[in-house]
Amino acid sequence: MTSPVLQTVALACERDLRLLFENLDLRLASGEMIQISGPNGSGKTSLLRLLSGLMQPTAGEVLLNGQPLHEQRAELARNLLWIGHAAGIKDLLTPEENLSWLCALHQPASHDAIWQALAAVGLRGFEDVPCHTLSAGQQRRVALARLYLDSPPLWILDEPFTALDKQGVAQLEEHLAGHCERGGMVVLTTHHTLSRMPAGYRDVDLGKWAV
């Protein structure tokens, strides 16, 4: 069995004095995609935040390459790309400025690379307009353009298909599957039923670990 890059051991999560799930064991290796499913309130977003190091577990632990995640902040930053449910962009900045700022936090990207990424998500011609003038779907595309730059191998995505049209959904499905087929890893939540999945795909229903 391939050694996992990301792993949880007996993981438990409590929010607002309510235990959402416990004893959760996950393994994510190169080339794999995990879709986190479950009813509303089952802890899907909380689990993604635990895997991204944005929250601490109530019990259990998250491991990165076999070592506790909280001890590897620098390694996590090099390996992780997190896109939350909100687009996470600044309205007054342009798409180019947003991507330049976001990339500067980890892996700076050139002007040409950013424009190519924006073109890849259908935003050619919108590179230098304020993001507050864009539709919700276009703002989502600005955030997703990060996936088309020189990005880390581990992508953790919370509802990435939100506000996308049919063409955008199909393109993103293909891109996520291709990333896994090239050895990358994806953990995502979505209410969308995927029609394009890599060989290493599996669904994890948090309802099975509900308390």
PDB file of C-alpha atoms in Angstrom:
ATOM      1  CA  MET A   1       0.000   0.000   0.000  1.00  0.00           C
ATOM      2  CA  THR A   2       1.281   3.477  -0.897  1.00  0.00           C
ATOM      3  CA  SER A   3       2.290   5.513   2.128  1.00  0.00           C
ATOM      4  CA  PRO A   4      -0.211   8.290   2.868  1.00  0.00           C
ATOM      5  CA  VAL A   5       0.827  11.917   2.538  1.00  0.00           C
ATOM      6  CA  LEU A   6      -2.075  13.083   4.703  1.00  0.00           C
ATOM      7  CA  GLN A   7      -3.638  10.940   7.402  1.00  0.00           C
ATOM      8  CA  THR A   8      -6.040  11.249  10.314  1.00  0.00           C
ATOM      9  CA  VAL A   9      -5.959   8.970  13.334  1.00  0.00           C
ATOM     10  CA  ALA A  10      -9.035   8.641  15.593  1.00  0.00           C
ATOM     11  CA  LEU A  11      -9.938  12.228  14.728  1.00  0.00           C
ATOM     12  CA  ALA A  12     -12.784  13.934  16.608  1.00  0.00           C
ATOM     13  CA  CYS A  13     -14.287  17.379  16.184  1.00  0.00           C
ATOM     14  CA  GLU A  14     -16.483  19.379  18.530  1.00  0.00           C
ATOM     15  CA  ARG A  15     -18.181  22.658  17.573  1.00  0.00           C
ATOM     16  CA  ASP A  16     -20.411  24.762  19.828  1.00  0.00           C
ATOM     17  CA  LEU A  17     -20.340  22.065  22.524  1.00  0.00           C
ATOM     18  CA  ARG A  18     -21.577  19.431  20.059  1.00  0.00           C
ATOM     19  CA  LEU A  19     -19.433  16.484  18.987  1.00  0.00           C
ATOM     20  CA  LEU A  20     -19.762  16.269  15.198  1.00  0.00           C
ATOM     21  CA  PHE A  21     -17.731  13.119  14.551  1.00  0.00           C
ATOM     22  CA  GLU A  22     -15.176  10.915  16.252  1.00  0.00           C
ATOM     23  CA  ASN A  23     -12.739   8.048  15.568  1.00  0.00           C
ATOM     24  CA  LEU A  24     -12.274   9.185  11.962  1.00  0.00           C
ATOM     25  CA  ASP A  25      -9.372   7.505  10.154  1.00  0.00           C
ATOM     26  CA  LEU A  26      -8.459   8.762   6.672  1.00  0.00           C
ATOM     27  CA  ARG A  27      -5.537   8.113   4.349  1.00  0.00           C
ATOM     28  CA  LEU A  28      -4.698  10.236   1.313  1.00  0.00           C
ATOM     29  CA  ALA A  29      -1.832   9.241  -0.968  1.00  0.00           C
ATOM     30  CA  SER A  30      -0.488  10.630  -4.230  1.00  0.00           C
ATOM     31  CA  GLY A  31      -2.988  10.390  -7.075  1.00  0.00           C
ATOM     32  CA  GLU A  32      -6.041  10.162  -4.826  1.00  0.00           C
ATOM     33  CA  MET A  33      -9.190  12.243  -4.455  1.00  0.00           C
ATOM     34  CA  ILE A  34     -11.469  12.135  -1.413  1.00  0.00           C
ATOM     35  CA  GLN A  35     -14.927  13.658  -1.563  1.00  0.00           C
ATOM     36  CA  ILE A  36     -16.288  14.444   1.894  1.00  0.00           C
ATOM     37  CA  SER A  37     -20.058  14.010   1.980  1.00  0.00           C
ATOM     38  CA  GLY A  38     -22.741  13.937   4.648  1.00  0.00           C
ATOM     39  CA  PRO A  39     -25.812  15.860   5.810  1.00  0.00           C
ATOM     40  CA  ASN A  40     -25.709  19.552   6.682  1.00  0.00           C
ATOM     41  CA  GLY A  41     -24.063  20.068  10.052  1.00  0.00           C
ATOM     42  CA  SER A  42     -22.089  16.823   9.916  1.00  0.00           C
ATOM     43  CA  GLY A  43     -18.759  18.681  10.019  1.00  0.00           C
ATOM     44  CA  LYS A  44     -17.609  18.655   6.383  1.00  0.00           C
ATOM     45  CA  THR A  45     -16.125  22.155   6.398  1.00  0.00           C
ATOM     46  CA  SER A  46     -14.722  21.616   9.891  1.00  0.00           C
ATOM     47  CA  LEU A  47     -12.911  18.502   8.671  1.00  0.00           C
ATOM     48  CA  LEU A  48     -11.357  20.412   5.774  1.00  0.00           C
ATOM     49  CA  ARG A  49     -10.188  23.097   8.196  1.00  0.00           C
ATOM     50  CA  LEU A  50      -8.655  20.416  10.431  1.00  0.00           C
ATOM     51  CA  LEU A  51      -6.830  18.910   7.452  1.00  0.00           C
ATOM     52  CA  SER A  52      -5.573  22.377   6.497  1.00  0.00           C
ATOM     53  CA  GLY A  53      -4.261  23.157   9.966  1.00  0.00           C
ATOM     54  CA  LEU A  54      -6.806  25.953  10.477  1.00  0.00           C
ATOM     55  CA  MET A  55      -8.406  24.201  13.463  1.00  0.00           C
ATOM     56  CA  GLN A  56      -7.185  21.862  16.174  1.00  0.00           C
ATOM     57  CA  PRO A  57      -8.954  18.522  16.707  1.00  0.00           C
ATOM     58  CA  THR A  58     -10.905  17.728  19.853  1.00  0.00           C
ATOM     59  CA  ALA A  59      -9.186  14.325  19.907  1.00  0.00           C
ATOM     60  CA  GLY A  60      -6.910  12.329  17.633  1.00  0.00           C
ATOM     61  CA  GLU A  61      -4.444  13.886  15.228  1.00  0.00           C
ATOM     62  CA  VAL A  62      -3.699  14.823  11.635  1.00  0.00           C
ATOM     63  CA  LEU A  63      -0.411  13.575  10.176  1.00  0.00           C
ATOM     64  CA  LEU A  64       1.545  14.967   7.224  1.00  0.00           C
ATOM     65  CA  ASN A  65       4.056  12.455   5.872  1.00  0.00           C
ATOM     66  CA  GLY A  66       3.731  10.522   9.114  1.00  0.00           C
ATOM     67  CA  GLN A  67       4.440  13.469  11.436  1.00  0.00           C
ATOM     68  CA  PRO A  68       1.984  15.634  13.432  1.00  0.00           C
ATOM     69  CA  LEU A  69       0.595  18.402  11.277  1.00  0.00           C
ATOM     70  CA  HIS A  70       0.970  21.086  13.941  1.00  0.00           C
ATOM     71  CA  GLU A  71       4.735  20.511  13.945  1.00  0.00           C
ATOM     72  CA  GLN A  72       5.073  21.075  10.198  1.00  0.00           C
ATOM     73  CA  ARG A  73       3.653  24.501   9.428  1.00  0.00           C
ATOM     74  CA  ALA A  74       6.326  25.371   6.874  1.00  0.00           C
ATOM     75  CA  GLU A  75       6.016  21.989   5.145  1.00  0.00           C
ATOM     76  CA  LEU A  76       2.230  22.325   5.065  1.00  0.00           C
ATOM     77  CA  ALA A  77       2.456  25.784   3.486  1.00  0.00           C
ATOM     78  CA  ARG A  78       4.666  24.381   0.713  1.00  0.00           C
ATOM     79  CA  ASN A  79       2.355  21.455   0.014  1.00  0.00           C
ATOM     80  CA  LEU A  80      -1.163  22.869   0.485  1.00  0.00           C
ATOM     81  CA  LEU A  81      -3.510  24.972  -1.599  1.00  0.00           C
ATOM     82  CA  TRP A  82      -6.711  25.799   0.307  1.00  0.00           C
ATOM     83  CA  ILE A  83      -9.761  27.395  -1.307  1.00  0.00           C
ATOM     84  CA  GLY A  84     -12.686  27.891   1.049  1.00  0.00           C
ATOM     85  CA  HIS A  85     -16.403  28.146   0.381  1.00  0.00           C
ATOM     86  CA  ALA A  86     -16.102  31.932  -0.055  1.00  0.00           C
ATOM     87  CA  ALA A  87     -14.082  33.118  -3.038  1.00  0.00           C
ATOM     88  CA  GLY A  88     -11.540  34.708  -0.698  1.00  0.00           C
ATOM     89  CA  ILE A  89     -10.706  37.596  -3.008  1.00  0.00           C
ATOM     90  CA  LYS A  90     -10.646  41.359  -2.394  1.00  0.00           C
ATOM     91  CA  ASP A  91     -13.400  43.235  -4.228  1.00  0.00           C
ATOM     92  CA  LEU A  92     -11.388  46.400  -4.868  1.00  0.00           C
ATOM     93  CA  LEU A  93      -8.479  44.539  -6.450  1.00  0.00           C
ATOM     94  CA  THR A  94      -8.411  43.229 -10.005  1.00  0.00           C
ATOM     95  CA  PRO A  95      -8.183  39.504 -10.767  1.00  0.00           C
ATOM     96  CA  GLU A  96      -4.501  39.936 -11.605  1.00  0.00           C
ATOM     97  CA  GLU A  97      -3.826  41.841  -8.379  1.00  0.00           C
ATOM     98  CA  ASN A  98      -5.701  39.261  -6.303  1.00  0.00           C
ATOM     99  CA  LEU A  99      -3.748  36.356  -7.760  1.00  0.00           C
ATOM    100  CA  SER A 100      -0.449  38.209  -7.473  1.00  0.00           C
ATOM    101  CA  TRP A 101      -1.156  38.916  -3.787  1.00  0.00           C
ATOM    102  CA  LEU A 102      -2.306  35.353  -3.031  1.00  0.00           C
ATOM    103  CA  CYS A 103       0.652  33.777  -4.806  1.00  0.00           C
ATOM    104  CA  ALA A 104       3.134  36.076  -3.064  1.00  0.00           C
ATOM    105  CA  LEU A 105       2.224  34.390   0.219  1.00  0.00           C
ATOM    106  CA  HIS A 106       3.759  31.109  -0.964  1.00  0.00           C
ATOM    107  CA  GLN A 107       4.923  30.833  -4.592  1.00  0.00           C
ATOM    108  CA  PRO A 108       5.154  34.136  -6.512  1.00  0.00           C
ATOM    109  CA  ALA A 109       3.798  33.968 -10.074  1.00  0.00           C
ATOM    110  CA  SER A 110       4.776  36.050 -13.089  1.00  0.00           C
ATOM    111  CA  HIS A 111       2.453  38.458 -14.891  1.00  0.00           C
ATOM    112  CA  ASP A 112       2.300  36.115 -17.889  1.00  0.00           C
ATOM    113  CA  ALA A 113       1.528  33.053 -15.752  1.00  0.00           C
ATOM    114  CA  ILE A 114      -1.321  34.878 -14.018  1.00  0.00           C
ATOM    115  CA  TRP A 115      -2.841  36.053 -17.283  1.00  0.00           C
ATOM    116  CA  GLN A 116      -2.593  32.516 -18.696  1.00  0.00           C
ATOM    117  CA  ALA A 117      -4.326  31.127 -15.596  1.00  0.00           C
ATOM    118  CA  LEU A 118      -7.127  33.675 -15.892  1.00  0.00           C
ATOM    119  CA  ALA A 119      -7.523  32.841 -19.582  1.00  0.00           C
ATOM    120  CA  ALA A 120      -7.729  29.140 -18.646  1.00  0.00           C
ATOM    121  CA  VAL A 121     -10.781  29.824 -16.446  1.00  0.00           C
ATOM    122  CA  GLY A 122     -12.494  31.987 -19.074  1.00  0.00           C
ATOM    123  CA  LEU A 123     -11.530  35.424 -17.774  1.00  0.00           C
ATOM    124  CA  ARG A 124      -9.587  36.728 -20.734  1.00  0.00           C
ATOM    125  CA  GLY A 125     -10.345  40.424 -20.987  1.00  0.00           C
ATOM    126  CA  PHE A 126     -11.231  40.719 -17.282  1.00  0.00           C
ATOM    127  CA  GLU A 127      -7.674  40.653 -15.917  1.00  0.00           C
ATOM    128  CA  ASP A 128      -7.569  44.332 -14.904  1.00  0.00           C
ATOM    129  CA  VAL A 129     -11.125  45.200 -13.847  1.00  0.00           C
ATOM    130  CA  PRO A 130     -12.113  45.494 -10.159  1.00  0.00           C
ATOM    131  CA  CYS A 131     -13.498  42.212  -8.874  1.00  0.00           C
ATOM    132  CA  HIS A 132     -16.601  43.892  -7.440  1.00  0.00           C
ATOM    133  CA  THR A 133     -17.770  44.380 -11.048  1.00  0.00           C
ATOM    134  CA  LEU A 134     -17.647  40.623 -11.724  1.00  0.00           C
ATOM    135  CA  SER A 135     -20.508  38.167 -11.291  1.00  0.00           C
ATOM    136  CA  ALA A 136     -20.434  35.580  -8.496  1.00  0.00           C
ATOM    137  CA  GLY A 137     -19.410  32.918 -11.004  1.00  0.00           C
ATOM    138  CA  GLN A 138     -16.581  35.068 -12.352  1.00  0.00           C
ATOM    139  CA  GLN A 139     -15.344  35.796  -8.838  1.00  0.00           C
ATOM    140  CA  ARG A 140     -15.309  32.062  -8.164  1.00  0.00           C
ATOM    141  CA  ARG A 141     -13.240  31.623 -11.342  1.00  0.00           C
ATOM    142  CA  VAL A 142     -10.700  34.151 -10.057  1.00  0.00           C
ATOM    143  CA  ALA A 143     -10.206  32.006  -6.953  1.00  0.00           C
ATOM    144  CA  LEU A 144     -10.024  28.805  -9.004  1.00  0.00           C
ATOM    145  CA  ALA A 145      -7.406  30.297 -11.326  1.00  0.00           C
ATOM    146  CA  ARG A 146      -4.909  29.496  -8.562  1.00  0.00           C
ATOM    147  CA  LEU A 147      -5.307  25.845  -9.578  1.00  0.00           C
ATOM    148  CA  TYR A 148      -3.839  26.691 -12.991  1.00  0.00           C
ATOM    149  CA  LEU A 149      -0.651  28.232 -11.642  1.00  0.00           C
ATOM    150  CA  ASP A 150       2.435  26.441 -10.334  1.00  0.00           C
ATOM    151  CA  SER A 151       0.582  25.047  -7.342  1.00  0.00           C
ATOM    152  CA  PRO A 152       1.313  22.657  -4.451  1.00  0.00           C
ATOM    153  CA  PRO A 153       0.395  18.959  -4.778  1.00  0.00           C
ATOM    154  CA  LEU A 154      -2.355  18.922  -2.108  1.00  0.00           C
ATOM    155  CA  TRP A 155      -5.579  20.779  -2.900  1.00  0.00           C
ATOM    156  CA  ILE A 156      -8.267  21.137  -0.207  1.00  0.00           C
ATOM    157  CA  LEU A 157     -11.402  22.696  -1.649  1.00  0.00           C
ATOM    158  CA  ASP A 158     -14.677  23.576   0.062  1.00  0.00           C
ATOM    159  CA  GLU A 159     -17.581  23.594  -2.430  1.00  0.00           C
ATOM    160  CA  PRO A 160     -15.407  24.607  -5.422  1.00  0.00           C
ATOM    161  CA  PHE A 161     -18.289  24.270  -7.930  1.00  0.00           C
ATOM    162  CA  THR A 162     -20.374  27.002  -6.257  1.00  0.00           C
ATOM    163  CA  ALA A 163     -21.736  29.570  -8.771  1.00  0.00           C
ATOM    164  CA  LEU A 164     -20.111  27.886 -11.798  1.00  0.00           C
ATOM    165  CA  ASP A 165     -22.074  27.313 -14.986  1.00  0.00           C
ATOM    166  CA  LYS A 166     -22.273  23.938 -16.734  1.00  0.00           C
ATOM    167  CA  GLN A 167     -19.145  24.565 -18.810  1.00  0.00           C
ATOM    168  CA  GLY A 168     -17.196  25.725 -15.763  1.00  0.00           C
ATOM    169  CA  VAL A 169     -18.232  22.647 -13.787  1.00  0.00           C
ATOM    170  CA  ALA A 170     -17.116  20.284 -16.548  1.00  0.00           C
ATOM    171  CA  GLN A 171     -13.783  22.090 -16.932  1.00  0.00           C
ATOM    172  CA  LEU A 172     -13.092  22.015 -13.205  1.00  0.00           C
ATOM    173  CA  GLU A 173     -13.968  18.315 -12.955  1.00  0.00           C
ATOM    174  CA  GLU A 174     -11.502  17.566 -15.742  1.00  0.00           C
ATOM    175  CA  HIS A 175      -8.792  19.699 -14.143  1.00  0.00           C
ATOM    176  CA  LEU A 176      -9.172  18.092 -10.706  1.00  0.00           C
ATOM    177  CA  ALA A 177      -9.072  14.591 -12.153  1.00  0.00           C
ATOM    178  CA  GLY A 178      -6.033  15.495 -14.257  1.00  0.00           C
ATOM    179  CA  HIS A 179      -4.233  16.836 -11.188  1.00  0.00           C
ATOM    180  CA  CYS A 180      -4.708  13.484  -9.442  1.00  0.00           C
ATOM    181  CA  GLU A 181      -3.663  11.531 -12.506  1.00  0.00           C
ATOM    182  CA  ARG A 182      -0.408  13.529 -12.497  1.00  0.00           C
ATOM    183  CA  GLY A 183       0.234  12.496  -8.886  1.00  0.00           C
ATOM    184  CA  GLY A 184      -1.524  15.326  -7.085  1.00  0.00           C
ATOM    185  CA  MET A 185      -4.123  14.979  -4.317  1.00  0.00           C
ATOM    186  CA  VAL A 186      -7.557  16.520  -3.792  1.00  0.00           C
ATOM    187  CA  VAL A 187      -9.894  16.624  -0.801  1.00  0.00           C
ATOM    188  CA  LEU A 188     -13.168  18.398  -1.498  1.00  0.00           C
ATOM    189  CA  THR A 189     -16.716  18.898  -0.373  1.00  0.00           C
ATOM    190  CA  THR A 190     -19.461  19.394  -2.933  1.00  0.00           C
ATOM    191  CA  HIS A 191     -23.179  18.879  -3.316  1.00  0.00           C
ATOM    192  CA  HIS A 192     -22.493  18.340  -7.009  1.00  0.00           C
ATOM    193  CA  THR A 193     -22.425  14.770  -8.327  1.00  0.00           C
ATOM    194  CA  LEU A 194     -19.084  14.294 -10.052  1.00  0.00           C
ATOM    195  CA  SER A 195     -19.157  12.807 -13.527  1.00  0.00           C
ATOM    196  CA  ARG A 196     -15.348  12.780 -14.002  1.00  0.00           C
ATOM    197  CA  MET A 197     -13.370  11.040 -11.280  1.00  0.00           C
ATOM    198  CA  PRO A 198      -9.773   9.779 -11.168  1.00  0.00           C
ATOM    199  CA  ALA A 199      -8.984   6.130 -10.522  1.00  0.00           C
ATOM    200  CA  GLY A 200      -8.035   7.003  -6.935  1.00  0.00           C
ATOM    201  CA  TYR A 201     -11.417   8.538  -6.097  1.00  0.00           C
ATOM    202  CA  ARG A 202     -13.455   7.609  -3.049  1.00  0.00           C
ATOM    203  CA  ASP A 203     -16.315   9.109  -1.088  1.00  0.00           C
ATOM    204  CA  VAL A 204     -16.224   9.493   2.691  1.00  0.00           C
ATOM    205  CA  ASP A 205     -19.640   9.973   4.300  1.00  0.00           C
ATOM    206  CA  LEU A 206     -19.175  11.789   7.612  1.00  0.00           C
ATOM    207  CA  GLY A 207     -22.612  10.621   8.661  1.00  0.00           C
ATOM    208  CA  LYS A 208     -21.029   7.245   9.425  1.00  0.00           C
ATOM    209  CA  TRP A 209     -18.863   8.859  12.125  1.00  0.00           C
ATOM    210  CA  ALA A 210     -21.581  11.041  13.582  1.00  0.00           C
ATOM    211  CA  VAL A 211     -22.093  10.825  17.316  1.00  0.00           C
TER     212      VAL A 211
END
